[in-house]
Amino acid sequence: MKNIAVIGAGTMGNGIAHTFAQFGYKVNLIDISEESLDKGMKTISGNLDRMVSKEKISEADKEATLNNITTFTDIPKGVKEIDLVVEAATENEDLKLKIFKQLDSNCSATTILASNTSSISITKIASVVSNPERVIGMHFMNPVPIMKLVEIIRGYNTSDKVTKSIMELSENLKKVPVEANDYPGFVANRILMPMINEAIETFYNNVAGVKEIDTVMKLGMAHPMGPLQLADFIGLDVCHSILEVMYEGFKNPKYAPCPLLTNMVMAGKLGIKSGEGFYDYSESKKAEKVSAQFS
C-alpha cells in the first residue's frame, strides 16, 4: 500500500496528507477548492519548517515530503490507481455519503475506503458502497503529525483483512491504532464530548468562570488543556455536531448540546477558526483572553 488519496485539505486533511507523505507514501490531496489546496499545502510547508527548526527532520526530508504530495480538484482523477482513500471532509453525513458514492464509482474494487469521521456511523457510510467490507473508520487526532492515536472503527461489514491492513498501516506511520466498534462517538468522543458539554453547562449555570473551569481541570485533573479551551480548539460547531449525532443515536438527553453551545454556534462564535469562542483569539492563538461576552 503506497498510493494514498486524502479528500479534504482542511486541518485534518492536510495533517493526514503531511503524515503519509513524511513516511514516504505518494499522496493525492483532493479538494474542490484550489484556494483550500493552496492553504493546505502552505500549512504543511509551515509545519515542516517548524520540524526542521527543531532538528526533527532535515531540509531534504522536508522537500521529499512536499514532493510526495500532488493536489487535485477532481475526485475521479485524484483516486485513480489508489490503494487507500482517507476521507477527511466536513463532519456532515450527507456530504460524506455523497463522497463515498463517488468513490464507489471511481475507485478500484480493491481500494480501501476510510473515513476520518469523529462520530458518524461507518456502517451508514458503507451502506452506499457496493462492497462495504472495504469501508473502515480511521479517526486521526489533531494535530495529526504529532498525536499518536488513531481510532480504527470497524463497521458492521468491515472485513478482518481490511482491519488488519489498516492497523498495520497506522503502525507504519508510528501511530498507535486502537480498534473500536461502530457506535455513536466511538470511544474518544463518546467520553470527551459529554465532558466538554458538562463544562459548558457548568459555566452556563454560573458555577464558575471560563478560566476558572479550565484551571480546575488542568491543575486538578492533569489535563493539558482545559475543556473550554479544547472546545475552541476543536471548533464549537464540530463539538455541537458530534453531540447531536450521539443524541440522535442514543436518544439519551445526557448527550443533548447545552443551549449556550447551540447559541454560540448559531452566532458564529466557533472558537479559534472564527477568532472567538470562549476565548478571544484576535491577538493570539493561545487561550489567554476570555471572550468579552464572558469576562
PDB file of C-alpha atoms in Angstrom:
ATOM      1  CA  MET A   1       0.000   0.000   0.000  1.00  0.00           C
ATOM      2  CA  LYS A   2       1.923   3.015  -1.270  1.00  0.00           C
ATOM      3  CA  ASN A   3      -0.556   5.305  -3.062  1.00  0.00           C
ATOM      4  CA  ILE A   4      -2.890   7.255  -0.810  1.00  0.00           C
ATOM      5  CA  ALA A   5      -5.629   9.768  -1.581  1.00  0.00           C
ATOM      6  CA  VAL A   6      -6.838  12.212   1.060  1.00  0.00           C
ATOM      7  CA  ILE A   7     -10.114  14.034   0.472  1.00  0.00           C
ATOM      8  CA  GLY A   8     -10.305  17.441   2.127  1.00  0.00           C
ATOM      9  CA  ALA A   9      -7.426  19.898   2.544  1.00  0.00           C
ATOM     10  CA  GLY A  10      -8.602  21.389   5.839  1.00  0.00           C
ATOM     11  CA  THR A  11      -6.980  20.977   9.242  1.00  0.00           C
ATOM     12  CA  MET A  12      -7.387  17.203   9.422  1.00  0.00           C
ATOM     13  CA  GLY A  13      -6.917  16.504   5.722  1.00  0.00           C
ATOM     14  CA  ASN A  14      -3.661  18.402   5.330  1.00  0.00           C
ATOM     15  CA  GLY A  15      -2.375  16.851   8.565  1.00  0.00           C
ATOM     16  CA  ILE A  16      -3.168  13.344   7.300  1.00  0.00           C
ATOM     17  CA  ALA A  17      -1.559  14.093   3.921  1.00  0.00           C
ATOM     18  CA  HIS A  18       1.534  15.501   5.679  1.00  0.00           C
ATOM     19  CA  THR A  19       1.868  12.386   7.830  1.00  0.00           C
ATOM     20  CA  PHE A  20       1.593   9.877   4.993  1.00  0.00           C
ATOM     21  CA  ALA A  21       3.937  11.902   2.767  1.00  0.00           C
ATOM     22  CA  GLN A  22       6.528  12.221   5.533  1.00  0.00           C
ATOM     23  CA  PHE A  23       6.673   8.425   5.756  1.00  0.00           C
ATOM     24  CA  GLY A  24       7.307   8.024   2.045  1.00  0.00           C
ATOM     25  CA  TYR A  25       3.788   7.423   0.728  1.00  0.00           C
ATOM     26  CA  LYS A  26       2.662   9.076  -2.502  1.00  0.00           C
ATOM     27  CA  VAL A  27      -0.328  11.245  -1.613  1.00  0.00           C
ATOM     28  CA  ASN A  28      -3.026  12.789  -3.782  1.00  0.00           C
ATOM     29  CA  LEU A  29      -4.602  15.622  -1.778  1.00  0.00           C
ATOM     30  CA  ILE A  30      -8.085  16.355  -3.134  1.00  0.00           C
ATOM     31  CA  ASP A  31     -10.364  19.327  -2.512  1.00  0.00           C
ATOM     32  CA  ILE A  32     -12.966  21.051  -4.676  1.00  0.00           C
ATOM     33  CA  SER A  33     -11.346  24.407  -3.881  1.00  0.00           C
ATOM     34  CA  GLU A  34      -7.973  25.383  -5.336  1.00  0.00           C
ATOM     35  CA  GLU A  35      -7.755  28.006  -2.588  1.00  0.00           C
ATOM     36  CA  SER A  36      -8.196  25.331   0.101  1.00  0.00           C
ATOM     37  CA  LEU A  37      -5.496  23.211  -1.514  1.00  0.00           C
ATOM     38  CA  ASP A  38      -3.082  26.161  -1.582  1.00  0.00           C
ATOM     39  CA  LYS A  39      -3.850  26.931   2.044  1.00  0.00           C
ATOM     40  CA  GLY A  40      -3.429  23.276   2.999  1.00  0.00           C
ATOM     41  CA  MET A  41      -0.051  22.998   1.278  1.00  0.00           C
ATOM     42  CA  LYS A  42       1.078  26.241   2.915  1.00  0.00           C
ATOM     43  CA  THR A  43       0.133  24.780   6.312  1.00  0.00           C
ATOM     44  CA  ILE A  44       2.045  21.571   5.596  1.00  0.00           C
ATOM     45  CA  SER A  45       5.111  23.544   4.496  1.00  0.00           C
ATOM     46  CA  GLY A  46       4.949  25.719   7.617  1.00  0.00           C
ATOM     47  CA  ASN A  47       4.641  22.685   9.888  1.00  0.00           C
ATOM     48  CA  LEU A  48       7.598  21.061   8.173  1.00  0.00           C
ATOM     49  CA  ASP A  49       9.624  24.260   8.625  1.00  0.00           C
ATOM     50  CA  ARG A  50       8.982  24.059  12.369  1.00  0.00           C
ATOM     51  CA  MET A  51      10.156  20.453  12.381  1.00  0.00           C
ATOM     52  CA  VAL A  52      13.338  21.486  10.551  1.00  0.00           C
ATOM     53  CA  SER A  53      13.979  24.319  13.029  1.00  0.00           C
ATOM     54  CA  LYS A  54      13.612  21.849  15.907  1.00  0.00           C
ATOM     55  CA  GLU A  55      16.017  19.484  14.098  1.00  0.00           C
ATOM     56  CA  LYS A  56      13.417  16.695  13.991  1.00  0.00           C
ATOM     57  CA  ILE A  57      13.825  16.420  10.210  1.00  0.00           C
ATOM     58  CA  SER A  58      16.296  17.755   7.655  1.00  0.00           C
ATOM     59  CA  GLU A  59      15.668  20.244   4.860  1.00  0.00           C
ATOM     60  CA  ALA A  60      15.947  17.307   2.437  1.00  0.00           C
ATOM     61  CA  ASP A  61      13.251  15.453   4.402  1.00  0.00           C
ATOM     62  CA  LYS A  62      11.001  18.478   4.085  1.00  0.00           C
ATOM     63  CA  GLU A  63      11.469  18.683   0.324  1.00  0.00           C
ATOM     64  CA  ALA A  64      10.904  14.945  -0.087  1.00  0.00           C
ATOM     65  CA  THR A  65       7.675  15.181   1.913  1.00  0.00           C
ATOM     66  CA  LEU A  66       6.341  18.058  -0.191  1.00  0.00           C
ATOM     67  CA  ASN A  67       7.344  16.269  -3.406  1.00  0.00           C
ATOM     68  CA  ASN A  68       5.299  13.255  -2.303  1.00  0.00           C
ATOM     69  CA  ILE A  69       2.075  15.311  -2.406  1.00  0.00           C
ATOM     70  CA  THR A  70       0.118  16.088  -5.580  1.00  0.00           C
ATOM     71  CA  THR A  71      -3.042  18.202  -5.453  1.00  0.00           C
ATOM     72  CA  PHE A  72      -6.312  17.598  -7.322  1.00  0.00           C
ATOM     73  CA  THR A  73      -9.687  19.348  -7.532  1.00  0.00           C
ATOM     74  CA  ASP A  74     -11.348  16.351  -9.149  1.00  0.00           C
ATOM     75  CA  ILE A  75     -12.159  13.120  -7.260  1.00  0.00           C
ATOM     76  CA  PRO A  76     -12.166  10.740 -10.278  1.00  0.00           C
ATOM     77  CA  LYS A  77      -8.681  11.886 -11.315  1.00  0.00           C
ATOM     78  CA  GLY A  78      -7.377  12.005  -7.758  1.00  0.00           C
ATOM     79  CA  VAL A  79      -8.384   8.451  -6.833  1.00  0.00           C
ATOM     80  CA  LYS A  80      -7.115   6.731  -9.967  1.00  0.00           C
ATOM     81  CA  GLU A  81      -4.851   3.745  -9.125  1.00  0.00           C
ATOM     82  CA  ILE A  82      -5.042   4.456  -5.394  1.00  0.00           C
ATOM     83  CA  ASP A  83      -4.629   1.805  -2.675  1.00  0.00           C
ATOM     84  CA  LEU A  84      -6.331   3.723   0.139  1.00  0.00           C
ATOM     85  CA  VAL A  85      -8.618   6.741   0.275  1.00  0.00           C
ATOM     86  CA  VAL A  86      -8.943   8.650   3.549  1.00  0.00           C
ATOM     87  CA  GLU A  87     -11.968  10.969   3.509  1.00  0.00           C
ATOM     88  CA  ALA A  88     -11.470  13.991   5.757  1.00  0.00           C
ATOM     89  CA  ALA A  89     -14.225  16.302   4.572  1.00  0.00           C
ATOM     90  CA  THR A  90     -16.518  18.383   6.786  1.00  0.00           C
ATOM     91  CA  GLU A  91     -18.342  16.411   9.501  1.00  0.00           C
ATOM     92  CA  ASN A  92     -21.599  16.262   7.583  1.00  0.00           C
ATOM     93  CA  GLU A  93     -23.339  12.950   6.935  1.00  0.00           C
ATOM     94  CA  ASP A  94     -24.949  13.896   3.609  1.00  0.00           C
ATOM     95  CA  LEU A  95     -21.637  15.175   2.250  1.00  0.00           C
ATOM     96  CA  LYS A  96     -19.785  12.041   3.318  1.00  0.00           C
ATOM     97  CA  LEU A  97     -22.399   9.759   1.749  1.00  0.00           C
ATOM     98  CA  LYS A  98     -22.145  11.734  -1.487  1.00  0.00           C
ATOM     99  CA  ILE A  99     -18.345  11.397  -1.488  1.00  0.00           C
ATOM    100  CA  PHE A 100     -18.433   7.658  -0.818  1.00  0.00           C
ATOM    101  CA  LYS A 101     -20.894   7.144  -3.667  1.00  0.00           C
ATOM    102  CA  GLN A 102     -18.368   8.894  -5.927  1.00  0.00           C
ATOM    103  CA  LEU A 103     -15.559   6.745  -4.550  1.00  0.00           C
ATOM    104  CA  ASP A 104     -17.555   3.592  -5.182  1.00  0.00           C
ATOM    105  CA  SER A 105     -17.980   4.630  -8.822  1.00  0.00           C
ATOM    106  CA  ASN A 106     -14.399   5.744  -9.431  1.00  0.00           C
ATOM    107  CA  CYS A 107     -12.124   3.552  -7.304  1.00  0.00           C
ATOM    108  CA  SER A 108     -10.868   0.065  -7.976  1.00  0.00           C
ATOM    109  CA  ALA A 109     -12.880  -2.653  -6.212  1.00  0.00           C
ATOM    110  CA  THR A 110      -9.793  -3.406  -4.098  1.00  0.00           C
ATOM    111  CA  THR A 111      -9.260   0.174  -2.872  1.00  0.00           C
ATOM    112  CA  ILE A 112      -9.786   0.505   0.875  1.00  0.00           C
ATOM    113  CA  LEU A 113     -12.133   3.382   1.718  1.00  0.00           C
ATOM    114  CA  ALA A 114     -11.557   5.028   5.100  1.00  0.00           C
ATOM    115  CA  SER A 115     -13.311   7.920   6.795  1.00  0.00           C
ATOM    116  CA  ASN A 116     -11.760  10.242   9.339  1.00  0.00           C
ATOM    117  CA  THR A 117     -15.223  10.911  10.786  1.00  0.00           C
ATOM    118  CA  SER A 118     -15.228  11.567  14.514  1.00  0.00           C
ATOM    119  CA  SER A 119     -18.791  10.358  15.133  1.00  0.00           C
ATOM    120  CA  ILE A 120     -20.792   9.387  12.016  1.00  0.00           C
ATOM    121  CA  SER A 121     -21.613   5.688  11.618  1.00  0.00           C
ATOM    122  CA  ILE A 122     -19.133   3.773   9.471  1.00  0.00           C
ATOM    123  CA  THR A 123     -21.887   1.243   8.771  1.00  0.00           C
ATOM    124  CA  LYS A 124     -24.107   4.054   7.427  1.00  0.00           C
ATOM    125  CA  ILE A 125     -21.285   5.380   5.260  1.00  0.00           C
ATOM    126  CA  ALA A 126     -20.552   1.860   3.961  1.00  0.00           C
ATOM    127  CA  SER A 127     -24.209   1.364   3.033  1.00  0.00           C
ATOM    128  CA  VAL A 128     -23.739   3.427  -0.157  1.00  0.00           C
ATOM    129  CA  VAL A 129     -20.753   1.337  -1.300  1.00  0.00           C
ATOM    130  CA  SER A 130     -21.183  -1.825  -3.372  1.00  0.00           C
ATOM    131  CA  ASN A 131     -18.701  -3.852  -1.283  1.00  0.00           C
ATOM    132  CA  PRO A 132     -18.984  -2.432   2.278  1.00  0.00           C
ATOM    133  CA  GLU A 133     -16.427  -4.835   3.716  1.00  0.00           C
ATOM    134  CA  ARG A 134     -13.684  -2.460   2.483  1.00  0.00           C
ATOM    135  CA  VAL A 135     -15.012   0.582   4.393  1.00  0.00           C
ATOM    136  CA  ILE A 136     -13.423   1.455   7.744  1.00  0.00           C
ATOM    137  CA  GLY A 137     -13.035   4.385  10.129  1.00  0.00           C
ATOM    138  CA  MET A 138      -9.566   5.878  10.527  1.00  0.00           C
ATOM    139  CA  HIS A 139     -10.051   8.634  13.109  1.00  0.00           C
ATOM    140  CA  PHE A 140      -6.836  10.626  13.470  1.00  0.00           C
ATOM    141  CA  MET A 141      -6.365  13.150  16.284  1.00  0.00           C
ATOM    142  CA  ASN A 142      -5.482  16.815  15.813  1.00  0.00           C
ATOM    143  CA  PRO A 143      -2.690  17.837  15.214  1.00  0.00           C
ATOM    144  CA  VAL A 144      -2.215  14.705  13.101  1.00  0.00           C
ATOM    145  CA  PRO A 145       1.592  14.819  12.641  1.00  0.00           C
ATOM    146  CA  ILE A 146       2.059  14.949  16.433  1.00  0.00           C
ATOM    147  CA  MET A 147      -0.756  12.955  18.036  1.00  0.00           C
ATOM    148  CA  LYS A 148      -0.064   9.222  18.304  1.00  0.00           C
ATOM    149  CA  LEU A 149      -3.589   7.810  18.491  1.00  0.00           C
ATOM    150  CA  VAL A 150      -5.590   6.552  15.525  1.00  0.00           C
ATOM    151  CA  GLU A 151      -9.039   5.219  16.393  1.00  0.00           C
ATOM    152  CA  ILE A 152      -9.792   2.357  13.986  1.00  0.00           C
ATOM    153  CA  ILE A 153     -13.552   1.803  13.679  1.00  0.00           C
ATOM    154  CA  ARG A 154     -14.985  -1.383  12.246  1.00  0.00           C
ATOM    155  CA  GLY A 155     -18.314  -1.025  10.520  1.00  0.00           C
ATOM    156  CA  TYR A 156     -20.823  -3.873  10.701  1.00  0.00           C
ATOM    157  CA  ASN A 157     -19.436  -5.378   7.487  1.00  0.00           C
ATOM    158  CA  THR A 158     -15.765  -4.331   7.675  1.00  0.00           C
ATOM    159  CA  SER A 159     -13.593  -7.367   6.962  1.00  0.00           C
ATOM    160  CA  ASP A 160     -10.855  -8.735   9.214  1.00  0.00           C
ATOM    161  CA  LYS A 161      -8.400  -8.376   6.334  1.00  0.00           C
ATOM    162  CA  VAL A 162      -9.119  -4.657   5.897  1.00  0.00           C
ATOM    163  CA  THR A 163      -8.957  -4.052   9.642  1.00  0.00           C
ATOM    164  CA  LYS A 164      -5.602  -5.835   9.953  1.00  0.00           C
ATOM    165  CA  SER A 165      -4.224  -3.921   6.968  1.00  0.00           C
ATOM    166  CA  ILE A 166      -5.217  -0.527   8.404  1.00  0.00           C
ATOM    167  CA  MET A 167      -3.909  -1.399  11.877  1.00  0.00           C
ATOM    168  CA  GLU A 168      -0.530  -2.301  10.355  1.00  0.00           C
ATOM    169  CA  LEU A 169      -0.524   0.794   8.156  1.00  0.00           C
ATOM    170  CA  SER A 170      -1.136   3.006  11.196  1.00  0.00           C
ATOM    171  CA  GLU A 171       1.829   1.406  12.950  1.00  0.00           C
ATOM    172  CA  ASN A 172       3.959   2.125   9.875  1.00  0.00           C
ATOM    173  CA  LEU A 173       3.104   5.805  10.450  1.00  0.00           C
ATOM    174  CA  LYS A 174       4.465   5.440  14.016  1.00  0.00           C
ATOM    175  CA  LYS A 175       0.934   5.781  15.361  1.00  0.00           C
ATOM    176  CA  VAL A 176      -0.834   3.711  17.997  1.00  0.00           C
ATOM    177  CA  PRO A 177      -4.013   2.221  16.463  1.00  0.00           C
ATOM    178  CA  VAL A 178      -6.855   1.296  18.819  1.00  0.00           C
ATOM    179  CA  GLU A 179      -9.769  -0.743  17.472  1.00  0.00           C
ATOM    180  CA  ALA A 180     -13.342   0.283  18.319  1.00  0.00           C
ATOM    181  CA  ASN A 181     -16.775  -0.882  17.240  1.00  0.00           C
ATOM    182  CA  ASP A 182     -19.230   1.308  15.364  1.00  0.00           C
ATOM    183  CA  TYR A 183     -21.398   3.137  17.907  1.00  0.00           C
ATOM    184  CA  PRO A 184     -22.086   6.898  18.042  1.00  0.00           C
ATOM    185  CA  GLY A 185     -18.998   8.827  19.115  1.00  0.00           C
ATOM    186  CA  PHE A 186     -16.881   5.636  19.096  1.00  0.00           C
ATOM    187  CA  VAL A 187     -14.591   5.786  22.185  1.00  0.00           C
ATOM    188  CA  ALA A 188     -12.808   9.141  22.069  1.00  0.00           C
ATOM    189  CA  ASN A 189     -15.784  11.424  21.537  1.00  0.00           C
ATOM    190  CA  ARG A 190     -18.279   9.344  23.477  1.00  0.00           C
ATOM    191  CA  ILE A 191     -16.199  10.158  26.561  1.00  0.00           C
ATOM    192  CA  LEU A 192     -14.747  13.543  25.584  1.00  0.00           C
ATOM    193  CA  MET A 193     -17.816  15.363  24.262  1.00  0.00           C
ATOM    194  CA  PRO A 194     -20.049  14.813  27.321  1.00  0.00           C
ATOM    195  CA  MET A 195     -17.166  16.182  29.426  1.00  0.00           C
ATOM    196  CA  ILE A 196     -16.881  19.280  27.234  1.00  0.00           C
ATOM    197  CA  ASN A 197     -20.664  19.683  27.223  1.00  0.00           C
ATOM    198  CA  GLU A 198     -20.737  19.384  31.034  1.00  0.00           C
ATOM    199  CA  ALA A 199     -18.020  22.047  31.305  1.00  0.00           C
ATOM    200  CA  ILE A 200     -20.182  24.354  29.167  1.00  0.00           C
ATOM    201  CA  GLU A 201     -23.219  23.515  31.339  1.00  0.00           C
ATOM    202  CA  THR A 202     -21.152  24.302  34.445  1.00  0.00           C
ATOM    203  CA  PHE A 203     -20.308  27.722  33.040  1.00  0.00           C
ATOM    204  CA  TYR A 204     -23.888  28.206  31.745  1.00  0.00           C
ATOM    205  CA  ASN A 205     -25.185  27.531  35.293  1.00  0.00           C
ATOM    206  CA  ASN A 206     -22.792  30.167  36.685  1.00  0.00           C
ATOM    207  CA  VAL A 207     -20.846  27.726  38.868  1.00  0.00           C
ATOM    208  CA  ALA A 208     -17.531  29.272  37.806  1.00  0.00           C
ATOM    209  CA  GLY A 209     -15.936  31.369  35.076  1.00  0.00           C
ATOM    210  CA  VAL A 210     -14.265  30.250  31.851  1.00  0.00           C
ATOM    211  CA  LYS A 211     -10.676  30.416  33.122  1.00  0.00           C
ATOM    212  CA  GLU A 212     -11.646  29.002  36.496  1.00  0.00           C
ATOM    213  CA  ILE A 213     -13.228  25.886  34.944  1.00  0.00           C
ATOM    214  CA  ASP A 214     -10.240  25.325  32.693  1.00  0.00           C
ATOM    215  CA  THR A 215      -7.782  25.874  35.549  1.00  0.00           C
ATOM    216  CA  VAL A 216      -9.545  23.300  37.753  1.00  0.00           C
ATOM    217  CA  MET A 217      -9.329  20.675  35.018  1.00  0.00           C
ATOM    218  CA  LYS A 218      -5.726  21.465  34.122  1.00  0.00           C
ATOM    219  CA  LEU A 219      -4.304  21.644  37.631  1.00  0.00           C
ATOM    220  CA  GLY A 220      -6.727  19.325  39.418  1.00  0.00           C
ATOM    221  CA  MET A 221      -7.129  16.612  36.782  1.00  0.00           C
ATOM    222  CA  ALA A 222      -3.774  16.997  34.969  1.00  0.00           C
ATOM    223  CA  HIS A 223      -5.435  17.754  31.629  1.00  0.00           C
ATOM    224  CA  PRO A 224      -3.007  19.508  29.252  1.00  0.00           C
ATOM    225  CA  MET A 225      -5.818  21.786  28.062  1.00  0.00           C
ATOM    226  CA  GLY A 226      -8.995  22.917  29.810  1.00  0.00           C
ATOM    227  CA  PRO A 227     -12.299  21.656  28.325  1.00  0.00           C
ATOM    228  CA  LEU A 228     -13.494  25.102  27.186  1.00  0.00           C
ATOM    229  CA  GLN A 229     -10.137  25.841  25.566  1.00  0.00           C
ATOM    230  CA  LEU A 230     -10.244  22.394  23.965  1.00  0.00           C
ATOM    231  CA  ALA A 231     -13.760  23.052  22.639  1.00  0.00           C
ATOM    232  CA  ASP A 232     -12.464  26.239  20.998  1.00  0.00           C
ATOM    233  CA  PHE A 233      -9.526  24.300  19.548  1.00  0.00           C
ATOM    234  CA  ILE A 234     -11.738  21.539  18.104  1.00  0.00           C
ATOM    235  CA  GLY A 235     -14.366  24.014  16.886  1.00  0.00           C
ATOM    236  CA  LEU A 236     -17.635  24.592  18.695  1.00  0.00           C
ATOM    237  CA  ASP A 237     -19.553  23.665  15.543  1.00  0.00           C
ATOM    238  CA  VAL A 238     -17.765  20.312  15.422  1.00  0.00           C
ATOM    239  CA  CYS A 239     -18.481  19.684  19.123  1.00  0.00           C
ATOM    240  CA  HIS A 240     -22.133  20.558  18.557  1.00  0.00           C
ATOM    241  CA  SER A 241     -22.362  18.259  15.526  1.00  0.00           C
ATOM    242  CA  ILE A 242     -20.838  15.291  17.376  1.00  0.00           C
ATOM    243  CA  LEU A 243     -23.152  15.772  20.353  1.00  0.00           C
ATOM    244  CA  GLU A 244     -26.154  15.870  18.017  1.00  0.00           C
ATOM    245  CA  VAL A 245     -25.035  12.620  16.359  1.00  0.00           C
ATOM    246  CA  MET A 246     -24.759  10.947  19.776  1.00  0.00           C
ATOM    247  CA  TYR A 247     -28.064  12.406  20.980  1.00  0.00           C
ATOM    248  CA  GLU A 248     -29.791  11.158  17.839  1.00  0.00           C
ATOM    249  CA  GLY A 249     -28.060   7.785  18.042  1.00  0.00           C
ATOM    250  CA  PHE A 250     -28.730   7.041  21.711  1.00  0.00           C
ATOM    251  CA  LYS A 251     -31.894   9.106  22.306  1.00  0.00           C
ATOM    252  CA  ASN A 252     -30.392   9.942  25.693  1.00  0.00           C
ATOM    253  CA  PRO A 253     -30.769  13.542  26.983  1.00  0.00           C
ATOM    254  CA  LYS A 254     -27.308  13.461  28.560  1.00  0.00           C
ATOM    255  CA  TYR A 255     -25.865  13.925  25.053  1.00  0.00           C
ATOM    256  CA  ALA A 256     -28.047  16.932  24.160  1.00  0.00           C
ATOM    257  CA  PRO A 257     -25.901  20.020  23.411  1.00  0.00           C
ATOM    258  CA  CYS A 258     -26.002  22.736  26.072  1.00  0.00           C
ATOM    259  CA  PRO A 259     -28.217  25.675  24.953  1.00  0.00           C
ATOM    260  CA  LEU A 260     -25.224  28.006  25.294  1.00  0.00           C
ATOM    261  CA  LEU A 261     -23.214  25.880  22.872  1.00  0.00           C
ATOM    262  CA  THR A 262     -26.098  25.909  20.399  1.00  0.00           C
ATOM    263  CA  ASN A 263     -26.433  29.691  20.619  1.00  0.00           C
ATOM    264  CA  MET A 264     -22.697  30.254  20.180  1.00  0.00           C
ATOM    265  CA  VAL A 265     -22.647  28.088  17.060  1.00  0.00           C
ATOM    266  CA  MET A 266     -25.663  29.917  15.593  1.00  0.00           C
ATOM    267  CA  ALA A 267     -23.922  33.225  16.350  1.00  0.00           C
ATOM    268  CA  GLY A 268     -20.793  32.105  14.511  1.00  0.00           C
ATOM    269  CA  LYS A 269     -18.619  32.035  17.630  1.00  0.00           C
ATOM    270  CA  LEU A 270     -16.814  28.806  16.744  1.00  0.00           C
ATOM    271  CA  GLY A 271     -13.514  29.134  18.604  1.00  0.00           C
ATOM    272  CA  ILE A 272     -10.071  29.570  17.064  1.00  0.00           C
ATOM    273  CA  LYS A 273     -11.332  29.145  13.484  1.00  0.00           C
ATOM    274  CA  SER A 274     -13.647  32.173  13.787  1.00  0.00           C
ATOM    275  CA  GLY A 275     -11.390  34.201  16.088  1.00  0.00           C
ATOM    276  CA  GLU A 276     -13.680  33.932  19.119  1.00  0.00           C
ATOM    277  CA  GLY A 277     -15.350  31.295  21.243  1.00  0.00           C
ATOM    278  CA  PHE A 278     -14.970  31.044  24.982  1.00  0.00           C
ATOM    279  CA  TYR A 279     -11.707  32.922  24.450  1.00  0.00           C
ATOM    280  CA  ASP A 280     -10.746  35.832  22.192  1.00  0.00           C
ATOM    281  CA  TYR A 281      -8.121  34.908  19.581  1.00  0.00           C
ATOM    282  CA  SER A 282      -7.889  38.276  17.815  1.00  0.00           C
ATOM    283  CA  GLU A 283      -4.416  38.933  19.214  1.00  0.00           C
ATOM    284  CA  SER A 284      -3.128  35.437  19.967  1.00  0.00           C
ATOM    285  CA  LYS A 285      -3.958  31.836  19.097  1.00  0.00           C
ATOM    286  CA  LYS A 286      -3.372  30.982  22.743  1.00  0.00           C
ATOM    287  CA  ALA A 287      -6.339  30.888  25.129  1.00  0.00           C
ATOM    288  CA  GLU A 288      -5.184  33.851  27.214  1.00  0.00           C
ATOM    289  CA  LYS A 289      -8.014  36.365  26.943  1.00  0.00           C
ATOM    290  CA  VAL A 290     -11.584  35.378  27.816  1.00  0.00           C
ATOM    291  CA  SER A 291     -14.172  36.466  25.250  1.00  0.00           C
ATOM    292  CA  ALA A 292     -15.636  39.892  26.085  1.00  0.00           C
ATOM    293  CA  GLN A 293     -19.150  38.482  26.402  1.00  0.00           C
ATOM    294  CA  PHE A 294     -17.969  36.219  29.234  1.00  0.00           C
ATOM    295  CA  SER A 295     -15.490  38.462  31.037  1.00  0.00           C
TER     296      SER A 295
END
